[in-house]
mmCIF file with all atom_site columns, C-alpha atoms in Angstrom:
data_model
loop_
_atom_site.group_PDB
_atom_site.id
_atom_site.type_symbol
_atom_site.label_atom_id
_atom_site.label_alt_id
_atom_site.label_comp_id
_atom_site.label_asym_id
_atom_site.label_entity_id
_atom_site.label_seq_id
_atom_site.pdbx_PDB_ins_code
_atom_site.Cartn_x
_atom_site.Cartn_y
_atom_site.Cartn_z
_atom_site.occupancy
_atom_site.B_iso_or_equiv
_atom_site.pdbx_formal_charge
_atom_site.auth_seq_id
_atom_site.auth_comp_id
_atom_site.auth_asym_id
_atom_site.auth_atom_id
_atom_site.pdbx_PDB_model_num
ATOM 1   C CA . UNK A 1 1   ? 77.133  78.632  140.902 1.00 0.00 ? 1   UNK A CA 1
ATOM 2   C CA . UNK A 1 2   ? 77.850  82.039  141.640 1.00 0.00 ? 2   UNK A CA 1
ATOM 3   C CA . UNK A 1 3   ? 78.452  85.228  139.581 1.00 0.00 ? 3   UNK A CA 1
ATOM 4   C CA . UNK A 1 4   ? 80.402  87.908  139.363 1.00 0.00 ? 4   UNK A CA 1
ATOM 5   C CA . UNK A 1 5   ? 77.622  91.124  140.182 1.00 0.00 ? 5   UNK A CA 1
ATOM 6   C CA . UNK A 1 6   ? 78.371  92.823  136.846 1.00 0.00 ? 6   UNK A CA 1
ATOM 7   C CA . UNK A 1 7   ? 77.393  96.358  138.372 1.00 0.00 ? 7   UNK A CA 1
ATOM 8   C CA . UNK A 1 8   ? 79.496  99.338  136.310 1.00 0.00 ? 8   UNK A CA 1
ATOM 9   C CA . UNK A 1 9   ? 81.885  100.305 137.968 1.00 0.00 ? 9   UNK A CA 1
ATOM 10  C CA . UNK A 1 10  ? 81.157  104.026 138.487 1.00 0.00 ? 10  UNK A CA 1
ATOM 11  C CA . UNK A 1 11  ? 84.990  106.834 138.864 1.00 0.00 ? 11  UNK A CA 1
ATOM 12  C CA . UNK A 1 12  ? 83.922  109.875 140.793 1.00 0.00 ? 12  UNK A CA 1
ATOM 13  C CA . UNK A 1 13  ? 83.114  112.570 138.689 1.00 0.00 ? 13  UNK A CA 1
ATOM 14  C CA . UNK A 1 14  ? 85.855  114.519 140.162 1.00 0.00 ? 14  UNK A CA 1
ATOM 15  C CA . UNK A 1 15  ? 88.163  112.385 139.471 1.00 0.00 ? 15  UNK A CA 1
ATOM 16  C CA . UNK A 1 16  ? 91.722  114.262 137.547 1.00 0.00 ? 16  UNK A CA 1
ATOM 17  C CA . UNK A 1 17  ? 89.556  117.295 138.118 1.00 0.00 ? 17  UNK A CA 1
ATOM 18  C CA . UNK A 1 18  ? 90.790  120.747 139.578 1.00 0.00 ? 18  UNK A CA 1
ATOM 19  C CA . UNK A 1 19  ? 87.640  121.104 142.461 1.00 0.00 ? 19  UNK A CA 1
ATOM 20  C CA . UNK A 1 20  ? 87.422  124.320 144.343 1.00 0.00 ? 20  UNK A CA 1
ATOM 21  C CA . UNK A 1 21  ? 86.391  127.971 143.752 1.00 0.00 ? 21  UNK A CA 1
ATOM 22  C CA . UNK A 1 22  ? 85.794  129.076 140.129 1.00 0.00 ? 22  UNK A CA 1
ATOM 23  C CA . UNK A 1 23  ? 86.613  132.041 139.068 1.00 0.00 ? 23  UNK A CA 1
ATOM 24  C CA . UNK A 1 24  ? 83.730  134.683 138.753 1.00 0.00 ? 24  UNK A CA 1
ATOM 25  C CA . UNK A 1 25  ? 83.373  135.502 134.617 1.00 0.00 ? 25  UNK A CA 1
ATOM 26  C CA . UNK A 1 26  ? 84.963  139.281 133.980 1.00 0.00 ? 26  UNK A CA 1
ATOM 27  C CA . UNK A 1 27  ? 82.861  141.826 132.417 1.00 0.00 ? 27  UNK A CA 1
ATOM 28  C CA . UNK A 1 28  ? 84.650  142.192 129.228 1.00 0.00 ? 28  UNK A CA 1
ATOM 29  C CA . UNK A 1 29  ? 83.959  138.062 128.948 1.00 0.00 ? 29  UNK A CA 1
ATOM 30  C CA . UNK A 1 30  ? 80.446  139.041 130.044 1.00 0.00 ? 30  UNK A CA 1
ATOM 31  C CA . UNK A 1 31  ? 79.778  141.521 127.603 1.00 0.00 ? 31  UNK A CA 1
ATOM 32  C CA . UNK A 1 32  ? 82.024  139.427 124.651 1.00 0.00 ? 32  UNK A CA 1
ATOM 33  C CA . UNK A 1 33  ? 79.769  136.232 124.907 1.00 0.00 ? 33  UNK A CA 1
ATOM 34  C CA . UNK A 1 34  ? 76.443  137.762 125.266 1.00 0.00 ? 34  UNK A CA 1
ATOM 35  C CA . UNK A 1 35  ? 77.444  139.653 121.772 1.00 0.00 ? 35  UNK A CA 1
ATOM 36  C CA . UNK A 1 36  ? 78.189  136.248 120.391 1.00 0.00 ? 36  UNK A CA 1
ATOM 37  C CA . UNK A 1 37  ? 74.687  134.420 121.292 1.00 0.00 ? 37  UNK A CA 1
ATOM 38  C CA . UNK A 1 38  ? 72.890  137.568 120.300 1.00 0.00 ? 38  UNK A CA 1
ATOM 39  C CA . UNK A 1 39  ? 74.943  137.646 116.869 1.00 0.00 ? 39  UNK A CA 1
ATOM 40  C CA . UNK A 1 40  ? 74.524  133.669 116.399 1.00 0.00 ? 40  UNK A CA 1
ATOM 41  C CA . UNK A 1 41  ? 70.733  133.722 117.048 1.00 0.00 ? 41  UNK A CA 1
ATOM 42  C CA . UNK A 1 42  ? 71.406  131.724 120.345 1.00 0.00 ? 42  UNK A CA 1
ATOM 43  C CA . UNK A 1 43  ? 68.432  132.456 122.067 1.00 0.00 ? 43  UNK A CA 1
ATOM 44  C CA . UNK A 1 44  ? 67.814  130.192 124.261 1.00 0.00 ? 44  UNK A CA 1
ATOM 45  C CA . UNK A 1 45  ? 71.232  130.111 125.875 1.00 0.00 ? 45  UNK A CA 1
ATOM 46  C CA . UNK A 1 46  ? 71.477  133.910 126.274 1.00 0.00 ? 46  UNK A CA 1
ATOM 47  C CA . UNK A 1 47  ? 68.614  133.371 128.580 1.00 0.00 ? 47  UNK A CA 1
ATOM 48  C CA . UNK A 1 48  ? 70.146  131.146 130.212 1.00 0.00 ? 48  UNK A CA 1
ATOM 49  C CA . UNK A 1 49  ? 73.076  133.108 130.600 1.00 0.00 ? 49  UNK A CA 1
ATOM 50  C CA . UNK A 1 50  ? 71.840  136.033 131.201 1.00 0.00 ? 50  UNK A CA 1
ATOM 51  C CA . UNK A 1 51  ? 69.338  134.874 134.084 1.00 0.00 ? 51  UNK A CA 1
ATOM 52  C CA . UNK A 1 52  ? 71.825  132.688 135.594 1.00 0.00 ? 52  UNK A CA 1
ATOM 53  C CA . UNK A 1 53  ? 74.404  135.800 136.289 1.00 0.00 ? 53  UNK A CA 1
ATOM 54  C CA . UNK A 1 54  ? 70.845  137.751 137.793 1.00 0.00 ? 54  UNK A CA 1
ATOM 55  C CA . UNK A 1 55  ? 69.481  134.880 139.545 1.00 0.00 ? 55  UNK A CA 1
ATOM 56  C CA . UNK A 1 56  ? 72.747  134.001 141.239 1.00 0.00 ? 56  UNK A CA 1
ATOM 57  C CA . UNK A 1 57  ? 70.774  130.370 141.893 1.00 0.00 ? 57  UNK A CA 1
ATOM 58  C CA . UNK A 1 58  ? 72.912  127.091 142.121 1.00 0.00 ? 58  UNK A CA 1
ATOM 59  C CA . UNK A 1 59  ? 72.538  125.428 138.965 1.00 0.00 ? 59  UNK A CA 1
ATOM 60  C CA . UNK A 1 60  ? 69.977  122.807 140.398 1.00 0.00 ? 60  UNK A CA 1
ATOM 61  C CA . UNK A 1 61  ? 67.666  126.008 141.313 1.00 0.00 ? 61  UNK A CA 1
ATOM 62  C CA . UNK A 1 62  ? 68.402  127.506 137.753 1.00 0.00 ? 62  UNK A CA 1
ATOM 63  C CA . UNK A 1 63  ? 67.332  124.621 135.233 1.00 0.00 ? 63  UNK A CA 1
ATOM 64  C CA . UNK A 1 64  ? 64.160  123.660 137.508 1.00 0.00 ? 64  UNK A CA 1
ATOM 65  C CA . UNK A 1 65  ? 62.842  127.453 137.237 1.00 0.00 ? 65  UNK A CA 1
ATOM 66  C CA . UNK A 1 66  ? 59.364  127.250 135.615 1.00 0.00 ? 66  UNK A CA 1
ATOM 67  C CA . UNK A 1 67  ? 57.689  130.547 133.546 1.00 0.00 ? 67  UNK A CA 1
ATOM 68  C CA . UNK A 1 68  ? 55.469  131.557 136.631 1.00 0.00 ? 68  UNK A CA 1
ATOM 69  C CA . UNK A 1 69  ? 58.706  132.186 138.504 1.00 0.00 ? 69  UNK A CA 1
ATOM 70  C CA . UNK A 1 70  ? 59.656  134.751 136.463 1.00 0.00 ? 70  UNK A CA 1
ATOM 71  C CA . UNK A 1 71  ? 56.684  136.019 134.902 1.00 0.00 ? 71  UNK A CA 1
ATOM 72  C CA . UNK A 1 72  ? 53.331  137.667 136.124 1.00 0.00 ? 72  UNK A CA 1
ATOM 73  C CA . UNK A 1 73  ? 50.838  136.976 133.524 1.00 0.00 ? 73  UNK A CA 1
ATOM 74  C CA . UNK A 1 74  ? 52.394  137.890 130.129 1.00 0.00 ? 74  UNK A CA 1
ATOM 75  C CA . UNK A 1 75  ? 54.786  140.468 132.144 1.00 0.00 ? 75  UNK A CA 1
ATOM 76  C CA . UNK A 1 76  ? 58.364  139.824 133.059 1.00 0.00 ? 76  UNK A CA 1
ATOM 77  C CA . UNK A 1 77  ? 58.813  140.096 136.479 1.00 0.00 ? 77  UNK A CA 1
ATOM 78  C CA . UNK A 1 78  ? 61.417  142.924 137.974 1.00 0.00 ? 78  UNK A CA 1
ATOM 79  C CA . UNK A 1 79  ? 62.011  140.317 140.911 1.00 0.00 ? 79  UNK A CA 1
ATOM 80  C CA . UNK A 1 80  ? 61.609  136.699 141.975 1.00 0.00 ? 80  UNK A CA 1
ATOM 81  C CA . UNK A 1 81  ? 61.864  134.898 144.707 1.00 0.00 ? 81  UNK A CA 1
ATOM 82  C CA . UNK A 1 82  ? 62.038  130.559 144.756 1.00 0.00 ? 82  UNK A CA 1
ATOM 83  C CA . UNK A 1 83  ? 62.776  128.300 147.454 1.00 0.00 ? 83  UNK A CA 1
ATOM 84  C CA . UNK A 1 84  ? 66.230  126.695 146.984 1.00 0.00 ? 84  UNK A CA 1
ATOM 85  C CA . UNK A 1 85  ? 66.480  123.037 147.420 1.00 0.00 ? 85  UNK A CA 1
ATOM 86  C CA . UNK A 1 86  ? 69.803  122.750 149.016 1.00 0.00 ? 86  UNK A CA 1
ATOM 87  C CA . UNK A 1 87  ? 68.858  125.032 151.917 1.00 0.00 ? 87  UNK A CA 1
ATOM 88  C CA . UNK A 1 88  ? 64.845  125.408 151.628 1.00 0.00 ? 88  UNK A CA 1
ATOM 89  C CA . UNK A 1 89  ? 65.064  128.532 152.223 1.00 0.00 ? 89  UNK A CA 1
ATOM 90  C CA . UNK A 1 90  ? 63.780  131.372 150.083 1.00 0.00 ? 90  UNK A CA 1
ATOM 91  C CA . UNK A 1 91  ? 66.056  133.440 147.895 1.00 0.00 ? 91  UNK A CA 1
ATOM 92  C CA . UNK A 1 92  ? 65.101  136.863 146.216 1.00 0.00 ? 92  UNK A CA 1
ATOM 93  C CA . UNK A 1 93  ? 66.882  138.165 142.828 1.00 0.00 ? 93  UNK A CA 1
ATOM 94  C CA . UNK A 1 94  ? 66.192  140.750 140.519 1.00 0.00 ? 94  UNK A CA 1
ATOM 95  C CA . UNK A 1 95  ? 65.789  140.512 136.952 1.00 0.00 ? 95  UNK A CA 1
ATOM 96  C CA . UNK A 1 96  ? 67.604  143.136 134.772 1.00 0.00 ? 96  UNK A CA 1
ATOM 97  C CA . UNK A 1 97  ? 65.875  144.839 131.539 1.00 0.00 ? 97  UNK A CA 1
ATOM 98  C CA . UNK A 1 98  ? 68.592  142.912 129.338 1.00 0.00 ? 98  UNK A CA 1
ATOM 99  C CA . UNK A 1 99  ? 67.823  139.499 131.072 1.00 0.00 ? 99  UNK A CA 1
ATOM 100 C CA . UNK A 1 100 ? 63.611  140.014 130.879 1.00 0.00 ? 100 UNK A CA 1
ATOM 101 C CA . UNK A 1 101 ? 64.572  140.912 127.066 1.00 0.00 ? 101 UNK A CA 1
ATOM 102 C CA . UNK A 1 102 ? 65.993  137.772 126.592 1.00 0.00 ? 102 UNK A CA 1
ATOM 103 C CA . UNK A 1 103 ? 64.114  136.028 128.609 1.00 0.00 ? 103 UNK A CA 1
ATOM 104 C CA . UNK A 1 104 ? 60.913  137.164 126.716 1.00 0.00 ? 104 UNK A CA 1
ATOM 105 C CA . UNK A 1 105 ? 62.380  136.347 123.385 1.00 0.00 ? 105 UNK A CA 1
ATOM 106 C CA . UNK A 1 106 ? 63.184  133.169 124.447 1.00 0.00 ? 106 UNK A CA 1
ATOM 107 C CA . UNK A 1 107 ? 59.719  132.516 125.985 1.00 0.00 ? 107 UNK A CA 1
ATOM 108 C CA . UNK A 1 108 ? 57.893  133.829 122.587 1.00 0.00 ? 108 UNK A CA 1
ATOM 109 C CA . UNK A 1 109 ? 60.656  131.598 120.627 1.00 0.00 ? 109 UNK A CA 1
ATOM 110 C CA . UNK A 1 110 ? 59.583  128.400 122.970 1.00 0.00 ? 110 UNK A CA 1
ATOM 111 C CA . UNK A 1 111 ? 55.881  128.777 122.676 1.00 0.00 ? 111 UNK A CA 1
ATOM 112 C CA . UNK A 1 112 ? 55.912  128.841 126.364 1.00 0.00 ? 112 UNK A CA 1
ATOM 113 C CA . UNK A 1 113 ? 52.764  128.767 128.766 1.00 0.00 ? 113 UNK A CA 1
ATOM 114 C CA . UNK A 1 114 ? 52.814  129.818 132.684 1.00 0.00 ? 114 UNK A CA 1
ATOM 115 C CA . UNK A 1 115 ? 53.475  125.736 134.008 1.00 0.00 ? 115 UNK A CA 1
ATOM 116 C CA . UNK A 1 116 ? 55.947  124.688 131.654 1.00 0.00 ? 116 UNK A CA 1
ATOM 117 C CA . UNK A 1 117 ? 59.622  124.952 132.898 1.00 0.00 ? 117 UNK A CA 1
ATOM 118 C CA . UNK A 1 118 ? 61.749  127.758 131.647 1.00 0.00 ? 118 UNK A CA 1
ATOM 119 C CA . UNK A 1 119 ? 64.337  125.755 130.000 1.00 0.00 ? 119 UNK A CA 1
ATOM 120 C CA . UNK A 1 120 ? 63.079  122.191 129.118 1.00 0.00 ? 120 UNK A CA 1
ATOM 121 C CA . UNK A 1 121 ? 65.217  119.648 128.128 1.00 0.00 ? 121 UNK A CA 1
ATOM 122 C CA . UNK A 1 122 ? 65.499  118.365 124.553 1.00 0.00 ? 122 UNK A CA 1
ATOM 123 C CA . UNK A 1 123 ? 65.969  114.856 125.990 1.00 0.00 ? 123 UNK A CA 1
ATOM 124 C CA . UNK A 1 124 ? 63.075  112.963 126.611 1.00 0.00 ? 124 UNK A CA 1
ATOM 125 C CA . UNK A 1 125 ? 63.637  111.577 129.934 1.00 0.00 ? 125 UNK A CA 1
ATOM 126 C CA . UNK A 1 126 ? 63.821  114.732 131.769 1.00 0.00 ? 126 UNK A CA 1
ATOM 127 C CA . UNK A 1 127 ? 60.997  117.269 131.800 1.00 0.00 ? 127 UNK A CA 1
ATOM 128 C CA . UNK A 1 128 ? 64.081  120.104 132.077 1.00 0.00 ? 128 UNK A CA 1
ATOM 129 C CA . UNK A 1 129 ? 67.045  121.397 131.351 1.00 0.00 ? 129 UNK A CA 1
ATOM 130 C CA . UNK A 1 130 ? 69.556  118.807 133.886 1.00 0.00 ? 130 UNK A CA 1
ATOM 131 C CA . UNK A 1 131 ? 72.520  119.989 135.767 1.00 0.00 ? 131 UNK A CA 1
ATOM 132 C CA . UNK A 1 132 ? 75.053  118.133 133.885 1.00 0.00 ? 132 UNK A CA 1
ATOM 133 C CA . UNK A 1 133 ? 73.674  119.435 130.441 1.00 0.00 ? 133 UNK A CA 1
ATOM 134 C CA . UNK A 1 134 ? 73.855  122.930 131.832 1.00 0.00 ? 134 UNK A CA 1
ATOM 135 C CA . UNK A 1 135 ? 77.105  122.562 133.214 1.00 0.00 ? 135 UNK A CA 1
ATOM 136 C CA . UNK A 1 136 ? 77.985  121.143 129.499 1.00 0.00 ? 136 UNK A CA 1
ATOM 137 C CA . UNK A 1 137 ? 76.628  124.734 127.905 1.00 0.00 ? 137 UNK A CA 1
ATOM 138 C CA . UNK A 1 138 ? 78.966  126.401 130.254 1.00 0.00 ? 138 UNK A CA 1
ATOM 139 C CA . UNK A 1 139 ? 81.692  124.036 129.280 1.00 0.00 ? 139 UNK A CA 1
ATOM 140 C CA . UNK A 1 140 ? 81.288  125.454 126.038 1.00 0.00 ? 140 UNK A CA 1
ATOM 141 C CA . UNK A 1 141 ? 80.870  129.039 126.354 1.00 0.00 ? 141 UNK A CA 1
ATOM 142 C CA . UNK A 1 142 ? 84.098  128.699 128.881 1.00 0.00 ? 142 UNK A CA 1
ATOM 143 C CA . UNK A 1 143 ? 85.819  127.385 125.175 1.00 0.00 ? 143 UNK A CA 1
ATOM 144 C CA . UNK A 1 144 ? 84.529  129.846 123.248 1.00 0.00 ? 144 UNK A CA 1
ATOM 145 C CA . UNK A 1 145 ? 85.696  133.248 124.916 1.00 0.00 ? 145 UNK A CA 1
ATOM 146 C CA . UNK A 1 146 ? 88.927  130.904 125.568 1.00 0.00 ? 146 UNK A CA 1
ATOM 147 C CA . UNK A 1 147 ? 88.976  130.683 128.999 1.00 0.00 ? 147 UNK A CA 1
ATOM 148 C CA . UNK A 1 148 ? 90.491  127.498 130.696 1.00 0.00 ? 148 UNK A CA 1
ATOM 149 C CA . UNK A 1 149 ? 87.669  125.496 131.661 1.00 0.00 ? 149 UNK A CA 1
ATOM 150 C CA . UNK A 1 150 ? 89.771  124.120 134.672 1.00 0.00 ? 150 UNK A CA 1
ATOM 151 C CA . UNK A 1 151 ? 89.038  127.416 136.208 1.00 0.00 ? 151 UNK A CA 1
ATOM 152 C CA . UNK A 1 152 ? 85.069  127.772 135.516 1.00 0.00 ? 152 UNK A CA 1
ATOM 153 C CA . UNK A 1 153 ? 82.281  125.860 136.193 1.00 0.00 ? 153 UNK A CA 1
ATOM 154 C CA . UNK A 1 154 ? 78.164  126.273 136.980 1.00 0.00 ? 154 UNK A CA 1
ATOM 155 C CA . UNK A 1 155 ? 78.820  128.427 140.167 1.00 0.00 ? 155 UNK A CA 1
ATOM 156 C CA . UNK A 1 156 ? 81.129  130.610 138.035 1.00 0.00 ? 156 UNK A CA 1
ATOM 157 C CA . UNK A 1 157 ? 77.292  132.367 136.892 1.00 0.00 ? 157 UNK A CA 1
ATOM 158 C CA . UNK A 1 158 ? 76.707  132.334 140.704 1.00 0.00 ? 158 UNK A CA 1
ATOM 159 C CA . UNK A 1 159 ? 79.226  134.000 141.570 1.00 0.00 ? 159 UNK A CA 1
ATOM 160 C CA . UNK A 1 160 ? 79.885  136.489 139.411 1.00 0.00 ? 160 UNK A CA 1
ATOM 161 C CA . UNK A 1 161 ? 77.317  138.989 140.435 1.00 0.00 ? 161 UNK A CA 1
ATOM 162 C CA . UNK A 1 162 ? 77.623  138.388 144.131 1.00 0.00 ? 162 UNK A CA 1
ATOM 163 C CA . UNK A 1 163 ? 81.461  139.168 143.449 1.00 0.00 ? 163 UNK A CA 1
ATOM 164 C CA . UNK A 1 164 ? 81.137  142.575 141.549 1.00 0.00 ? 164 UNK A CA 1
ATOM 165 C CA . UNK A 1 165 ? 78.654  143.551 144.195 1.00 0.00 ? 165 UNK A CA 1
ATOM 166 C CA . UNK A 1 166 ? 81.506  142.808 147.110 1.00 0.00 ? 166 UNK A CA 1
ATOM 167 C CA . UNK A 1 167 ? 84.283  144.130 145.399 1.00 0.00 ? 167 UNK A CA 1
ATOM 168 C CA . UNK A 1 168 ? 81.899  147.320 144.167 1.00 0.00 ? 168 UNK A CA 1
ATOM 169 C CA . UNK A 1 169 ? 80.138  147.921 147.780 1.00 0.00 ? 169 UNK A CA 1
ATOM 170 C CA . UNK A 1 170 ? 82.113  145.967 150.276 1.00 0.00 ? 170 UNK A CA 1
ATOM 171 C CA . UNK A 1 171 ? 78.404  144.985 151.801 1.00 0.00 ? 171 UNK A CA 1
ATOM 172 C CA . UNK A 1 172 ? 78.864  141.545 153.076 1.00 0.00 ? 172 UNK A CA 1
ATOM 173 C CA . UNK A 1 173 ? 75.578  141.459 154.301 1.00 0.00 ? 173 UNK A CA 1
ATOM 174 C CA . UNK A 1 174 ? 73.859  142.235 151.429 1.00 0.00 ? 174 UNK A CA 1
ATOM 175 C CA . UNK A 1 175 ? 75.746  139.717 149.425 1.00 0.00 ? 175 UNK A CA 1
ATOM 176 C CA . UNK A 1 176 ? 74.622  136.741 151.872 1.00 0.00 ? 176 UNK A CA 1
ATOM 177 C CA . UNK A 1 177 ? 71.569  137.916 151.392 1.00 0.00 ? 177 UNK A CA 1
ATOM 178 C CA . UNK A 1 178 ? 71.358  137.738 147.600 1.00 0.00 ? 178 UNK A CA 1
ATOM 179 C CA . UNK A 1 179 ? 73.174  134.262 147.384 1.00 0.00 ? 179 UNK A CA 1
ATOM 180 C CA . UNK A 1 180 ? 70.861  133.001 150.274 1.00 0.00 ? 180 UNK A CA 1
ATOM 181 C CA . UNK A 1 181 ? 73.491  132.097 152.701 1.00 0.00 ? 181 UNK A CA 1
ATOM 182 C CA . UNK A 1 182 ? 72.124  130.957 156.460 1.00 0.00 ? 182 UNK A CA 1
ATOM 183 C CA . UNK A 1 183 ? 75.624  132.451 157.544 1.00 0.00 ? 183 UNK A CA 1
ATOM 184 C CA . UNK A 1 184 ? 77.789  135.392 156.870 1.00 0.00 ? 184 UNK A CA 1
ATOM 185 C CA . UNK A 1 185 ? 80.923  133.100 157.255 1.00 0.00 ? 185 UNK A CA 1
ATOM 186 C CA . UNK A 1 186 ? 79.543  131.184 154.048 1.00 0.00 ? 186 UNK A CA 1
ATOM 187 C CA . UNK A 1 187 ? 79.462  134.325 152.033 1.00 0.00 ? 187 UNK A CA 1
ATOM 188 C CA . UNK A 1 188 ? 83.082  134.778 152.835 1.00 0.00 ? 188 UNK A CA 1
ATOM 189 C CA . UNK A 1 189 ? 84.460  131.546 152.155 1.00 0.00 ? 189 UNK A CA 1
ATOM 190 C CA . UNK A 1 190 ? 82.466  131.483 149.209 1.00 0.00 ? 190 UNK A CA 1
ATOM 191 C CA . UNK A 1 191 ? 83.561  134.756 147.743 1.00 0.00 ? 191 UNK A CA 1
ATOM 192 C CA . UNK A 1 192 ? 87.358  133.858 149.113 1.00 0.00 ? 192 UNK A CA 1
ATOM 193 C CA . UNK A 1 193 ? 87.620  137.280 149.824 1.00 0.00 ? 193 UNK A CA 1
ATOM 194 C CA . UNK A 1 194 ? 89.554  137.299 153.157 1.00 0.00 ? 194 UNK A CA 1
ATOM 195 C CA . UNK A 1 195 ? 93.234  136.977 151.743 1.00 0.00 ? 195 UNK A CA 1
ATOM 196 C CA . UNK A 1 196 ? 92.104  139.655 148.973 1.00 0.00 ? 196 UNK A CA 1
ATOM 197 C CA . UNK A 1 197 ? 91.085  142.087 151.424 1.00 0.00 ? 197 UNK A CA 1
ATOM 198 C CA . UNK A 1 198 ? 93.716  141.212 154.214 1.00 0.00 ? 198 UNK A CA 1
ATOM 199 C CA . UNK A 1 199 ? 96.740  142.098 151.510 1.00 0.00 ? 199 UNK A CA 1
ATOM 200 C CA . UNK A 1 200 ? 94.327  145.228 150.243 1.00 0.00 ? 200 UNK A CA 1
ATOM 201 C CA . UNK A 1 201 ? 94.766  146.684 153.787 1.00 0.00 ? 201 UNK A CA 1
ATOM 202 C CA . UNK A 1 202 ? 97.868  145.957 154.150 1.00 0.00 ? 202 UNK A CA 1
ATOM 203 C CA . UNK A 1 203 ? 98.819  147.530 150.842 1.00 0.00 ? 203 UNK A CA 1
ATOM 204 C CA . UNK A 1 204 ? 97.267  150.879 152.425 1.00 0.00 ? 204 UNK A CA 1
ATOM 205 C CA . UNK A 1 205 ? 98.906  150.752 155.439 1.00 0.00 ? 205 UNK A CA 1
ATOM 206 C CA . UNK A 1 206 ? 102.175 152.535 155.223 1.00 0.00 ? 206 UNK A CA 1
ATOM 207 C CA . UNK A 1 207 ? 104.497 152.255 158.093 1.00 0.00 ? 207 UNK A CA 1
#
């Protein structure tokens, strides 16, 4: 006799979802949440934070970052560099004074050593910090500053480096560079900056 498979039925994730860009996190939001972890004792997730805005890694590259990326013996390193997955290419960064900071409290905190990963999970089937709990963090730092989390996701820490850099320097090429991209036409799609910069010319241009 036969049965009905009883596999789950599985909805895209996207599903009722705004997908696209999200929006780069200001500096004033920047500056408001890192006061909040520090304040709250939050230590692990201002290292997150913090490394995720320097890093500018995709999420996947962020949470799978182990201590010897970042550190050289019991120093904090002023740069990285880690092979992404998506691309398998290498990707440099720099690490700030107020990320190693954070980064070293959280290590100390953690009880750390040079092979464990930077962020390990708290759930016992995954030796580190997944995607979808990261993106969950976010979720709720998004609430707290009272931003509309429609608008912000993971790549919202990616981007909001590369984006100050742009709009600061104007140096495409350096920004591919930092977010790893094979090709400069990435980097603009991916900062969405030609209709910003089309109108900004335009605006100059008196006739």
């Amino acid at each position: 006799m036969e049965t009905v498979a009883n596999s789950v039925h599985r909805e895209p994730w996207n599903k009722g979802k705004i997908v696209g860009q999200k929006a780069p996190f200001k500096l004033k939001d920047i500056w408001a949440l890192r006061v909040r972890l520090q304040m709250e004792g939050r230590v692990r997730e201002l290292a997150l934070f913090n490394l995720g805005i320097d890093s500018k890694l995709r999420g996947c590259d962020l949470v799978a970052l182990k201590v010897r990326d970042v550190c050289h013996g019991d120093q904090l390193a002023t740069r990285a560099i880690v092979m992404q997955q998506k691309t398998k290419r290498p990707v440099q960064f720099e690490i700030t004074q107020v990320t190693r900071d954070a980064l070293q409290a959280w290590i100390k905190q953690a009880k750390l050593k040079s092979d464990d990963f930077l962020f390990p999970s708290r759930l016992h089937d995954s030796p580190h910090l997944g995607t979808r709990q990261y993106a969950r963090i976010l979720g709720h730092w998004v609430n707290e500053l009272g931003l509309d989390p429609a608008e912000y996701g993971t790549h919202s820490l990616r981007r909001t480096k590369a984006t100050l850099i742009y709009r600061r320097t104007k140096n495409l090429r350096a920004v591919q560079l930092l977010l790893g991209h094979s090709k400069l036409e990435s980097t603009v799609r991916y900062l969405g900056i030609e209709v910003d910069d089309a109108l900004e010319i335009s605006e100059q241009t008196e006739i």
